[in-house]
PDB file of C-alpha atoms in Angstrom:
ATOM      1  CA  MET A   1     128.771 105.656 111.365  1.00 92.00           C
ATOM      2  CA  LYS A   2     129.320 103.144 114.086  1.00 96.00           C
ATOM      3  CA  ILE A   3     126.435 100.878 114.459  1.00 97.00           C
ATOM      4  CA  GLY A   4     125.960  97.833 116.741  1.00 97.00           C
ATOM      5  CA  MET A   5     124.597  94.456 115.129  1.00 98.00           C
ATOM      6  CA  ILE A   6     122.924  91.690 117.244  1.00 97.00           C
ATOM      7  CA  GLY A   7     122.298  88.477 115.496  1.00 97.00           C
ATOM      8  CA  LEU A   8     124.791  87.233 112.855  1.00 96.00           C
ATOM      9  CA  GLY A   9     122.590  84.716 111.001  1.00 93.00           C
ATOM     10  CA  LYS A  10     122.583  84.760 107.282  1.00 93.00           C
ATOM     11  CA  MET A  11     120.873  88.090 106.708  1.00 94.00           C
ATOM     12  CA  GLY A  12     122.538  89.795 109.834  1.00 96.00           C
ATOM     13  CA  ALA A  13     125.833  88.533 108.719  1.00 96.00           C
ATOM     14  CA  ASN A  14     125.523  89.861 105.244  1.00 96.00           C
ATOM     15  CA  MET A  15     123.960  93.190 106.457  1.00 97.00           C
ATOM     16  CA  THR A  16     127.158  93.532 108.453  1.00 97.00           C
ATOM     17  CA  GLN A  17     129.282  92.966 105.482  1.00 97.00           C
ATOM     18  CA  ARG A  18     127.383  95.535 103.341  1.00 97.00           C
ATOM     19  CA  LEU A  19     127.570  98.060 105.968  1.00 98.00           C
ATOM     20  CA  LEU A  20     131.451  97.571 106.287  1.00 98.00           C
ATOM     21  CA  GLN A  21     131.747  97.867 102.645  1.00 97.00           C
ATOM     22  CA  GLY A  22     129.910 100.874 102.585  1.00 97.00           C
ATOM     23  CA  GLY A  23     132.447 102.551 105.054  1.00 97.00           C
ATOM     24  CA  HIS A  24     130.649 102.222 108.379  1.00 97.00           C
ATOM     25  CA  GLN A  25     132.018 100.763 111.558  1.00 98.00           C
ATOM     26  CA  VAL A  26     130.139  97.759 113.010  1.00 98.00           C
ATOM     27  CA  VAL A  27     130.177  96.335 116.460  1.00 98.00           C
ATOM     28  CA  VAL A  28     128.737  92.849 116.513  1.00 98.00           C
ATOM     29  CA  PHE A  29     127.361  90.429 118.974  1.00 97.00           C
ATOM     30  CA  ASP A  30     126.215  86.756 118.427  1.00 96.00           C
ATOM     31  CA  LEU A  31     126.080  83.581 120.468  1.00 95.00           C
ATOM     32  CA  ASN A  32     127.643  81.946 117.671  1.00 96.00           C
ATOM     33  CA  LYS A  33     131.575  82.715 118.186  1.00 96.00           C
ATOM     34  CA  GLU A  34     132.387  81.428 114.846  1.00 96.00           C
ATOM     35  CA  ALA A  35     130.066  83.934 113.103  1.00 97.00           C
ATOM     36  CA  VAL A  36     131.442  86.795 115.352  1.00 97.00           C
ATOM     37  CA  ALA A  37     135.093  85.567 114.255  1.00 98.00           C
ATOM     38  CA  THR A  38     133.996  85.844 110.478  1.00 97.00           C
ATOM     39  CA  ALA A  39     132.476  89.455 110.951  1.00 97.00           C
ATOM     40  CA  VAL A  40     135.710  90.490 112.798  1.00 98.00           C
ATOM     41  CA  ALA A  41     137.883  89.053 110.055  1.00 97.00           C
ATOM     42  CA  HIS A  42     135.910  91.180 107.634  1.00 96.00           C
ATOM     43  CA  GLY A  43     136.824  94.232 109.676  1.00 97.00           C
ATOM     44  CA  ALA A  44     133.809  94.266 112.471  1.00 98.00           C
ATOM     45  CA  ILE A  45     134.652  94.754 116.287  1.00 97.00           C
ATOM     46  CA  ALA A  46     133.265  92.190 118.681  1.00 97.00           C
ATOM     47  CA  ALA A  47     131.125  93.210 121.733  1.00 97.00           C
ATOM     48  CA  PRO A  48     131.922  90.648 124.584  1.00 95.00           C
ATOM     49  CA  GLN A  49     128.187  91.127 125.945  1.00 94.00           C
ATOM     50  CA  VAL A  50     124.959  92.959 124.775  1.00 93.00           C
ATOM     51  CA  THR A  51     125.540  95.299 127.701  1.00 92.00           C
ATOM     52  CA  ASP A  52     128.787  96.467 126.381  1.00 94.00           C
ATOM     53  CA  PHE A  53     127.406  98.177 123.415  1.00 95.00           C
ATOM     54  CA  PRO A  54     127.082 101.730 124.889  1.00 93.00           C
ATOM     55  CA  THR A  55     130.824 101.840 125.675  1.00 94.00           C
ATOM     56  CA  LEU A  56     131.648 100.865 121.942  1.00 96.00           C
ATOM     57  CA  LEU A  57     129.326 102.952 119.980  1.00 96.00           C
ATOM     58  CA  ASP A  58     128.990 106.592 119.182  1.00 94.00           C
ATOM     59  CA  VAL A  59     126.398 108.928 120.939  1.00 95.00           C
ATOM     60  CA  PRO A  60     123.662 108.422 120.049  1.00 96.00           C
ATOM     61  CA  SER A  61     123.974 104.557 120.132  1.00 97.00           C
ATOM     62  CA  VAL A  62     122.404 102.583 117.251  1.00 98.00           C
ATOM     63  CA  VAL A  63     121.854  98.909 117.759  1.00 98.00           C
ATOM     64  CA  TRP A  64     120.399  96.881 114.867  1.00 98.00           C
ATOM     65  CA  VAL A  65     118.866  93.678 116.082  1.00 98.00           C
ATOM     66  CA  MET A  66     118.522  90.604 113.770  1.00 96.00           C
ATOM     67  CA  VAL A  67     117.182  87.869 116.263  1.00 93.00           C
ATOM     68  CA  PRO A  68     114.019  85.427 116.225  1.00 88.00           C
ATOM     69  CA  ALA A  69     110.490  86.850 117.197  1.00 85.00           C
ATOM     70  CA  GLY A  70     109.192  86.258 120.692  1.00 86.00           C
ATOM     71  CA  GLY A  71     111.466  85.338 123.688  1.00 89.00           C
ATOM     72  CA  PRO A  72     114.842  86.094 122.055  1.00 89.00           C
ATOM     73  CA  LEU A  73     114.019  89.532 120.914  1.00 94.00           C
ATOM     74  CA  GLU A  74     112.277  90.347 124.197  1.00 94.00           C
ATOM     75  CA  GLU A  75     115.408  89.421 126.253  1.00 94.00           C
ATOM     76  CA  ILE A  76     117.696  91.490 124.063  1.00 95.00           C
ATOM     77  CA  VAL A  77     115.306  94.413 123.937  1.00 96.00           C
ATOM     78  CA  ALA A  78     114.874  94.176 127.871  1.00 96.00           C
ATOM     79  CA  ASN A  79     118.941  94.034 128.257  1.00 95.00           C
ATOM     80  CA  LEU A  80     119.454  96.918 125.914  1.00 96.00           C
ATOM     81  CA  ALA A  81     116.849  98.897 127.704  1.00 96.00           C
ATOM     82  CA  GLU A  82     118.863  98.672 130.978  1.00 95.00           C
ATOM     83  CA  VAL A  83     121.976 100.071 129.454  1.00 96.00           C
ATOM     84  CA  LEU A  84     120.913 102.709 126.678  1.00 97.00           C
ATOM     85  CA  ALA A  85     120.643 106.407 127.313  1.00 97.00           C
ATOM     86  CA  PRO A  86     117.795 108.749 126.170  1.00 97.00           C
ATOM     87  CA  GLY A  87     118.096 109.556 122.358  1.00 97.00           C
ATOM     88  CA  ASP A  88     119.594 106.010 121.789  1.00 98.00           C
ATOM     89  CA  ILE A  89     118.131 103.790 118.953  1.00 98.00           C
ATOM     90  CA  ILE A  90     117.211 100.205 118.781  1.00 98.00           C
ATOM     91  CA  VAL A  91     116.197  98.899 115.214  1.00 98.00           C
ATOM     92  CA  ASP A  92     114.299  95.730 114.722  1.00 98.00           C
ATOM     93  CA  GLY A  93     115.090  94.485 111.354  1.00 96.00           C
ATOM     94  CA  GLY A  94     113.376  90.974 111.666  1.00 93.00           C
ATOM     95  CA  ASN A  95     109.959  89.712 110.802  1.00 92.00           C
ATOM     96  CA  ASN A  96     108.008  90.686 114.049  1.00 93.00           C
ATOM     97  CA  ASN A  97     104.225  91.092 114.688  1.00 95.00           C
ATOM     98  CA  TYR A  98     103.482  94.742 114.221  1.00 97.00           C
ATOM     99  CA  GLN A  99     101.414  94.933 117.493  1.00 96.00           C
ATOM    100  CA  ASP A 100     104.407  93.597 119.493  1.00 96.00           C
ATOM    101  CA  THR A 101     106.484  96.332 117.950  1.00 97.00           C
ATOM    102  CA  MET A 102     103.962  99.027 119.007  1.00 98.00           C
ATOM    103  CA  ARG A 103     104.034  97.696 122.534  1.00 97.00           C
ATOM    104  CA  ARG A 104     107.884  97.685 122.537  1.00 97.00           C
ATOM    105  CA  ALA A 105     108.208 101.147 120.995  1.00 98.00           C
ATOM    106  CA  ARG A 106     105.667 102.714 123.720  1.00 98.00           C
ATOM    107  CA  TRP A 107     107.525 101.064 126.583  1.00 97.00           C
ATOM    108  CA  LEU A 108     110.976 102.232 125.224  1.00 98.00           C
ATOM    109  CA  TYR A 109     109.837 105.653 124.411  1.00 97.00           C
ATOM    110  CA  GLU A 110     109.018 106.081 128.133  1.00 96.00           C
ATOM    111  CA  LYS A 111     112.613 105.501 129.036  1.00 96.00           C
ATOM    112  CA  GLY A 112     113.613 108.002 126.042  1.00 97.00           C
ATOM    113  CA  VAL A 113     114.742 105.142 123.690  1.00 98.00           C
ATOM    114  CA  TYR A 114     113.606 105.007 120.082  1.00 98.00           C
ATOM    115  CA  PHE A 115     112.412 101.898 118.629  1.00 98.00           C
ATOM    116  CA  VAL A 116     112.455 101.678 114.967  1.00 98.00           C
ATOM    117  CA  ASP A 117     110.815  98.627 113.059  1.00 98.00           C
ATOM    118  CA  VAL A 118     112.600  97.949 109.638  1.00 98.00           C
ATOM    119  CA  GLY A 119     110.777  95.256 107.661  1.00 97.00           C
ATOM    120  CA  THR A 120     113.623  94.035 105.490  1.00 96.00           C
ATOM    121  CA  SER A 121     113.492  91.978 102.253  1.00 94.00           C
ATOM    122  CA  GLY A 122     116.153  90.568 100.171  1.00 91.00           C
ATOM    123  CA  GLY A 123     117.298  87.343 101.580  1.00 84.00           C
ATOM    124  CA  VAL A 124     120.571  85.812 100.544  1.00 84.00           C
ATOM    125  CA  TRP A 125     120.795  88.347  97.850  1.00 88.00           C
ATOM    126  CA  GLY A 126     120.648  91.391  99.959  1.00 92.00           C
ATOM    127  CA  LEU A 127     124.685  91.691 100.239  1.00 94.00           C
ATOM    128  CA  GLU A 128     125.032  91.834  96.303  1.00 93.00           C
ATOM    129  CA  GLN A 129     121.902  93.687  95.296  1.00 93.00           C
ATOM    130  CA  GLY A 130     120.853  95.528  98.333  1.00 97.00           C
ATOM    131  CA  TYR A 131     117.776  95.454 100.743  1.00 97.00           C
ATOM    132  CA  SER A 132     114.266  96.645 100.421  1.00 97.00           C
ATOM    133  CA  MET A 133     113.278  98.161 103.695  1.00 98.00           C
ATOM    134  CA  MET A 134     110.089  99.200 105.005  1.00 98.00           C
ATOM    135  CA  VAL A 135     110.664 101.624 108.024  1.00 98.00           C
ATOM    136  CA  GLY A 136     108.384 102.616 110.802  1.00 98.00           C
ATOM    137  CA  GLY A 137     109.411 104.913 113.773  1.00 98.00           C
ATOM    138  CA  HIS A 138     109.720 108.361 114.851  1.00 97.00           C
ATOM    139  CA  GLU A 139     110.966 110.869 112.202  1.00 97.00           C
ATOM    140  CA  GLU A 140     113.963 112.084 114.372  1.00 97.00           C
ATOM    141  CA  ALA A 141     115.242 108.532 114.572  1.00 98.00           C
ATOM    142  CA  VAL A 142     114.731 107.468 111.089  1.00 98.00           C
ATOM    143  CA  ALA A 143     116.540 110.637 109.954  1.00 98.00           C
ATOM    144  CA  HIS A 144     119.648 109.814 112.056  1.00 98.00           C
ATOM    145  CA  LEU A 145     119.479 106.262 110.319  1.00 98.00           C
ATOM    146  CA  ARG A 146     119.319 107.401 106.713  1.00 98.00           C
ATOM    147  CA  PRO A 147     123.101 107.157 105.977  1.00 97.00           C
ATOM    148  CA  VAL A 148     122.838 103.444 107.276  1.00 98.00           C
ATOM    149  CA  LEU A 149     119.554 102.817 105.336  1.00 98.00           C
ATOM    150  CA  GLU A 150     121.059 104.224 102.156  1.00 98.00           C
ATOM    151  CA  THR A 151     124.119 101.937 102.424  1.00 98.00           C
ATOM    152  CA  LEU A 152     121.774  98.868 102.884  1.00 98.00           C
ATOM    153  CA  ALA A 153     119.391  99.777 100.163  1.00 98.00           C
ATOM    154  CA  PRO A 154     119.957  98.929  96.344  1.00 97.00           C
ATOM    155  CA  ALA A 155     120.506 102.467  95.781  1.00 97.00           C
ATOM    156  CA  PRO A 156     120.492 105.645  98.400  1.00 97.00           C
ATOM    157  CA  ASP A 157     116.972 106.700  96.884  1.00 95.00           C
ATOM    158  CA  GLN A 158     115.402 103.205  95.769  1.00 97.00           C
ATOM    159  CA  GLY A 159     114.322 100.330  97.622  1.00 97.00           C
ATOM    160  CA  TRP A 160     113.659 101.930 101.148  1.00 98.00           C
ATOM    161  CA  GLY A 161     111.192 104.526 102.782  1.00 98.00           C
ATOM    162  CA  HIS A 162     109.629 105.884 106.080  1.00 98.00           C
ATOM    163  CA  VAL A 163     106.155 104.471 105.924  1.00 98.00           C
ATOM    164  CA  GLY A 164     104.985 105.614 108.989  1.00 98.00           C
ATOM    165  CA  PRO A 165     104.944 105.371 112.838  1.00 98.00           C
ATOM    166  CA  SER A 166     106.213 102.617 114.991  1.00 97.00           C
ATOM    167  CA  GLY A 167     104.725  99.302 113.667  1.00 98.00           C
ATOM    168  CA  ALA A 168     104.035 100.552 110.228  1.00 98.00           C
ATOM    169  CA  GLY A 169     107.256  99.016 108.689  1.00 98.00           C
ATOM    170  CA  HIS A 170     106.624  95.611 110.074  1.00 98.00           C
ATOM    171  CA  PHE A 171     102.934  95.928 109.166  1.00 98.00           C
ATOM    172  CA  VAL A 172     103.957  96.732 105.477  1.00 98.00           C
ATOM    173  CA  LYS A 173     106.434  93.862 105.475  1.00 97.00           C
ATOM    174  CA  MET A 174     103.773  91.596 106.839  1.00 96.00           C
ATOM    175  CA  VAL A 175     101.428  92.270 103.788  1.00 97.00           C
ATOM    176  CA  HIS A 176     104.412  92.083 101.611  1.00 96.00           C
ATOM    177  CA  ASN A 177     105.012  88.572 102.644  1.00 94.00           C
ATOM    178  CA  GLY A 178     101.372  87.714 102.400  1.00 96.00           C
ATOM    179  CA  ILE A 179     101.610  88.790  98.542  1.00 95.00           C
ATOM    180  CA  GLU A 180     104.961  86.663  98.368  1.00 94.00           C
ATOM    181  CA  TYR A 181     102.847  83.648  99.501  1.00 93.00           C
ATOM    182  CA  GLY A 182     100.158  84.245  96.808  1.00 95.00           C
ATOM    183  CA  LEU A 183     102.800  84.859  94.099  1.00 95.00           C
ATOM    184  CA  MET A 184     104.839  81.706  94.932  1.00 93.00           C
ATOM    185  CA  GLN A 185     101.704  79.690  95.047  1.00 94.00           C
ATOM    186  CA  ALA A 186     100.616  80.718  91.524  1.00 95.00           C
ATOM    187  CA  TYR A 187     103.931  80.031  90.091  1.00 95.00           C
ATOM    188  CA  ALA A 188     104.132  76.597  91.876  1.00 94.00           C
ATOM    189  CA  GLU A 189     100.762  75.377  90.365  1.00 95.00           C
ATOM    190  CA  GLY A 190     101.279  76.838  86.891  1.00 95.00           C
ATOM    191  CA  PHE A 191     104.637  74.990  86.663  1.00 94.00           C
ATOM    192  CA  GLU A 192     102.955  71.734  87.856  1.00 94.00           C
ATOM    193  CA  ILE A 193     100.448  71.877  85.210  1.00 94.00           C
ATOM    194  CA  LEU A 194     103.209  72.352  82.561  1.00 95.00           C
ATOM    195  CA  LYS A 195     105.030  69.422  84.091  1.00 94.00           C
ATOM    196  CA  THR A 196     102.230  67.042  84.182  1.00 94.00           C
ATOM    197  CA  LYS A 197     101.366  67.580  80.349  1.00 96.00           C
ATOM    198  CA  GLU A 198     103.777  64.950  79.556  1.00 95.00           C
ATOM    199  CA  SER A 199     102.547  64.679  76.004  1.00 97.00           C
ATOM    200  CA  PHE A 200     104.442  68.106  75.320  1.00 97.00           C
ATOM    201  CA  ASP A 201     107.565  67.045  77.220  1.00 95.00           C
ATOM    202  CA  LEU A 202     108.218  70.609  78.200  1.00 96.00           C
ATOM    203  CA  ASP A 203     111.577  72.137  79.320  1.00 95.00           C
ATOM    204  CA  LEU A 204     110.471  73.975  82.317  1.00 94.00           C
ATOM    205  CA  TYR A 205     113.698  75.897  82.588  1.00 94.00           C
ATOM    206  CA  GLN A 206     113.406  77.182  78.926  1.00 97.00           C
ATOM    207  CA  VAL A 207     109.688  78.133  79.706  1.00 97.00           C
ATOM    208  CA  ALA A 208     110.681  80.111  82.832  1.00 95.00           C
ATOM    209  CA  ASP A 209     113.607  81.642  80.729  1.00 95.00           C
ATOM    210  CA  ILE A 210     111.238  82.620  78.143  1.00 97.00           C
ATOM    211  CA  TRP A 211     108.851  84.472  80.735  1.00 96.00           C
ATOM    212  CA  ARG A 212     111.672  86.333  82.308  1.00 95.00           C
ATOM    213  CA  SER A 213     111.987  88.808  79.444  1.00 95.00           C
ATOM    214  CA  GLY A 214     109.081  90.803  78.147  1.00 96.00           C
ATOM    215  CA  SER A 215     106.283  88.626  79.980  1.00 97.00           C
ATOM    216  CA  VAL A 216     103.417  90.419  81.992  1.00 97.00           C
ATOM    217  CA  ILE A 217     104.384  87.711  84.866  1.00 96.00           C
ATOM    218  CA  ARG A 218     108.175  88.328  84.756  1.00 95.00           C
ATOM    219  CA  SER A 219     109.686  88.944  88.516  1.00 94.00           C
ATOM    220  CA  TRP A 220     112.433  88.257  90.568  1.00 92.00           C
ATOM    221  CA  LEU A 221     110.493  85.159  92.162  1.00 92.00           C
ATOM    222  CA  LEU A 222     110.400  83.889  88.368  1.00 93.00           C
ATOM    223  CA  GLU A 223     114.246  84.406  88.020  1.00 93.00           C
ATOM    224  CA  LEU A 224     114.937  82.435  91.228  1.00 91.00           C
ATOM    225  CA  THR A 225     112.396  79.818  89.913  1.00 92.00           C
ATOM    226  CA  ALA A 226     114.411  79.531  86.821  1.00 93.00           C
ATOM    227  CA  ASN A 227     117.711  79.194  88.698  1.00 91.00           C
ATOM    228  CA  ALA A 228     116.277  76.310  90.730  1.00 91.00           C
ATOM    229  CA  LEU A 229     114.963  74.564  87.505  1.00 92.00           C
ATOM    230  CA  ALA A 230     118.438  74.985  85.687  1.00 91.00           C
ATOM    231  CA  ASP A 231     119.969  73.417  88.620  1.00 85.00           C
ATOM    232  CA  ASP A 232     117.514  70.275  88.705  1.00 86.00           C
ATOM    233  CA  PRO A 233     114.499  70.377  86.634  1.00 88.00           C
ATOM    234  CA  HIS A 234     112.692  67.456  88.417  1.00 86.00           C
ATOM    235  CA  LEU A 235     113.655  68.704  92.033  1.00 87.00           C
ATOM    236  CA  SER A 236     114.569  65.324  92.987  1.00 84.00           C
ATOM    237  CA  ASP A 237     116.494  66.372  95.980  1.00 83.00           C
ATOM    238  CA  ILE A 238     113.761  68.390  97.344  1.00 82.00           C
ATOM    239  CA  ARG A 239     111.018  67.340  99.741  1.00 84.00           C
ATOM    240  CA  GLY A 240     107.738  68.958  99.166  1.00 84.00           C
ATOM    241  CA  TRP A 241     107.436  70.212 102.525  1.00 83.00           C
ATOM    242  CA  VAL A 242     106.964  74.184 102.991  1.00 86.00           C
ATOM    243  CA  ASP A 243     107.368  76.035 106.088  1.00 86.00           C
ATOM    244  CA  ASP A 244     105.883  79.365 107.180  1.00 85.00           C
ATOM    245  CA  SER A 245     107.566  82.109 109.058  1.00 82.00           C
ATOM    246  CA  GLY A 246     104.229  83.507 110.649  1.00 88.00           C
ATOM    247  CA  THR A 247     103.913  86.571 108.424  1.00 92.00           C
ATOM    248  CA  GLY A 248     101.315  84.955 106.232  1.00 93.00           C
ATOM    249  CA  ARG A 249      99.328  83.820 108.978  1.00 95.00           C
ATOM    250  CA  TRP A 250      99.339  87.343 110.467  1.00 95.00           C
ATOM    251  CA  THR A 251      98.283  88.866 107.130  1.00 96.00           C
ATOM    252  CA  VAL A 252      95.382  86.504 106.886  1.00 96.00           C
ATOM    253  CA  PHE A 253      94.387  87.425 110.580  1.00 96.00           C
ATOM    254  CA  GLU A 254      94.535  91.061 109.705  1.00 97.00           C
ATOM    255  CA  ALA A 255      92.303  90.751 106.547  1.00 96.00           C
ATOM    256  CA  ILE A 256      89.598  88.865 108.715  1.00 97.00           C
ATOM    257  CA  ASP A 257      89.792  91.625 111.460  1.00 97.00           C
ATOM    258  CA  LEU A 258      89.611  94.222 108.784  1.00 97.00           C
ATOM    259  CA  ASP A 259      86.670  92.374 106.819  1.00 97.00           C
ATOM    260  CA  ILE A 260      89.006  92.378 103.826  1.00 97.00           C
ATOM    261  CA  PRO A 261      88.516  89.232 101.478  1.00 97.00           C
ATOM    262  CA  ALA A 262      91.966  87.718 100.717  1.00 97.00           C
ATOM    263  CA  PRO A 263      91.276  84.433  99.173  1.00 96.00           C
ATOM    264  CA  VAL A 264      94.497  83.967  97.247  1.00 96.00           C
ATOM    265  CA  ILE A 265      96.727  84.683 100.249  1.00 96.00           C
ATOM    266  CA  THR A 266      94.603  82.578 102.632  1.00 96.00           C
ATOM    267  CA  ALA A 267      94.618  79.618 100.108  1.00 95.00           C
ATOM    268  CA  ALA A 268      98.358  80.003  99.621  1.00 93.00           C
ATOM    269  CA  LEU A 269      98.876  79.671 103.377  1.00 94.00           C
ATOM    270  CA  GLN A 270      96.602  76.509 103.496  1.00 93.00           C
ATOM    271  CA  ALA A 271      98.449  74.985 100.515  1.00 91.00           C
ATOM    272  CA  ARG A 272     101.651  75.200 102.884  1.00 90.00           C
ATOM    273  CA  PHE A 273      99.740  73.253 105.671  1.00 90.00           C
ATOM    274  CA  VAL A 274      98.812  70.593 102.998  1.00 87.00           C
ATOM    275  CA  SER A 275     102.381  70.216 102.322  1.00 86.00           C
ATOM    276  CA  ARG A 276     103.350  68.938 105.497  1.00 86.00           C
ATOM    277  CA  GLN A 277     101.037  66.057 105.647  1.00 84.00           C
ATOM    278  CA  GLU A 278     102.301  62.704 105.045  1.00 82.00           C
ATOM    279  CA  GLU A 279      98.714  61.588 104.755  1.00 79.00           C
ATOM    280  CA  SER A 280      95.617  63.658 104.859  1.00 80.00           C
ATOM    281  CA  TYR A 281      92.668  62.216 106.817  1.00 79.00           C
ATOM    282  CA  ALA A 282      90.540  64.775 105.411  1.00 81.00           C
ATOM    283  CA  ALA A 283      91.389  63.429 101.806  1.00 80.00           C
ATOM    284  CA  LYS A 284      90.597  59.839 103.091  1.00 82.00           C
ATOM    285  CA  LEU A 285      87.221  61.036 104.331  1.00 79.00           C
ATOM    286  CA  LEU A 286      86.396  62.669 101.183  1.00 82.00           C
ATOM    287  CA  ALA A 287      87.305  59.460  99.154  1.00 84.00           C
ATOM    288  CA  ALA A 288      85.019  57.507 101.743  1.00 82.00           C
ATOM    289  CA  MET A 289      82.122  59.808 101.113  1.00 78.00           C
ATOM    290  CA  ARG A 290      82.592  59.516  97.351  1.00 82.00           C
ATOM    291  CA  ASN A 291      82.351  55.891  97.710  1.00 82.00           C
ATOM    292  CA  GLN A 292      79.510  55.983  99.972  1.00 81.00           C
ATOM    293  CA  PHE A 293      77.230  58.339  97.728  1.00 84.00           C
ATOM    294  CA  GLY A 294      78.326  57.289  94.491  1.00 75.00           C
ATOM    295  CA  GLY A 295      80.141  53.982  94.689  1.00 79.00           C
ATOM    296  CA  HIS A 296      83.172  55.656  93.455  1.00 75.00           C
ATOM    297  CA  ALA A 297      86.453  53.531  93.694  1.00 82.00           C
ATOM    298  CA  VAL A 298      88.768  54.286  96.543  1.00 78.00           C
ATOM    299  CA  LYS A 299      92.500  53.155  96.490  1.00 80.00           C
ATOM    300  CA  SER A 300      93.993  50.902  99.199  1.00 75.00           C
ATOM    301  CA  SER A 301      96.601  52.112 101.605  1.00 65.00           C
ATOM    302  CA  GLU A 302      98.593  49.015 101.088  1.00 59.00           C
TER     303      GLU A 302
END
């Protein structure tokens, strides 16, 4: 199959390469000309402009988009809507809010264009190991995409599935990422407890490596943790500042809307906010209150 790919960041570039290795033809576009040149060197075809895709693709045209949420995606979708024909397919493989996805899908469907949301997990390892993909959209469009999805997945019958109508793919991926927040936070807290027990002088990499086999808490995240600890057990070159892509927030908001208690995911999100504070005014105030009611000592800022 010939497929268009817009957005050659790390994941988009790796997905392009995996598709090429799987025997597909890929037409690429990105504002980063070096990224385009690299893709072309691997066998891709460059599209001069987004609006050139219909002339370079088969019928129906399939354009896979890997650009940031918000303005960039809105612009790309609007530009494609002007040139695509009824029956063509736009695939959104980024992390986007499922409600925005449902809105875009309704608007495009009125024009006869399918909008398929593919919540994609796999990160930088997807090229080698394949991607986990949660797919939302019309049956006809997903059926047409099957050869592409089977190529990108870890195996044709593993790691991907059509989970529901438009928006369902991004919704499932949103919750997936919320769970990821909780798992990561639990590992981080556990290893900090281990590290702080200085009397045992524990080898944290050794512990992680032990847990990777047979343990009930073994996981791919634990394997990645072990990799990081093998490189630098003290993480001396890493600042403890943790970003969030938005999916964790959306998961918490959804839990609130549905009256579902999600204390672990919520606490994990809040912990990321704490990591970004050079100094917490709230912590200062807590210390001041303890001093006021109990005479507990406070530490000087000097």
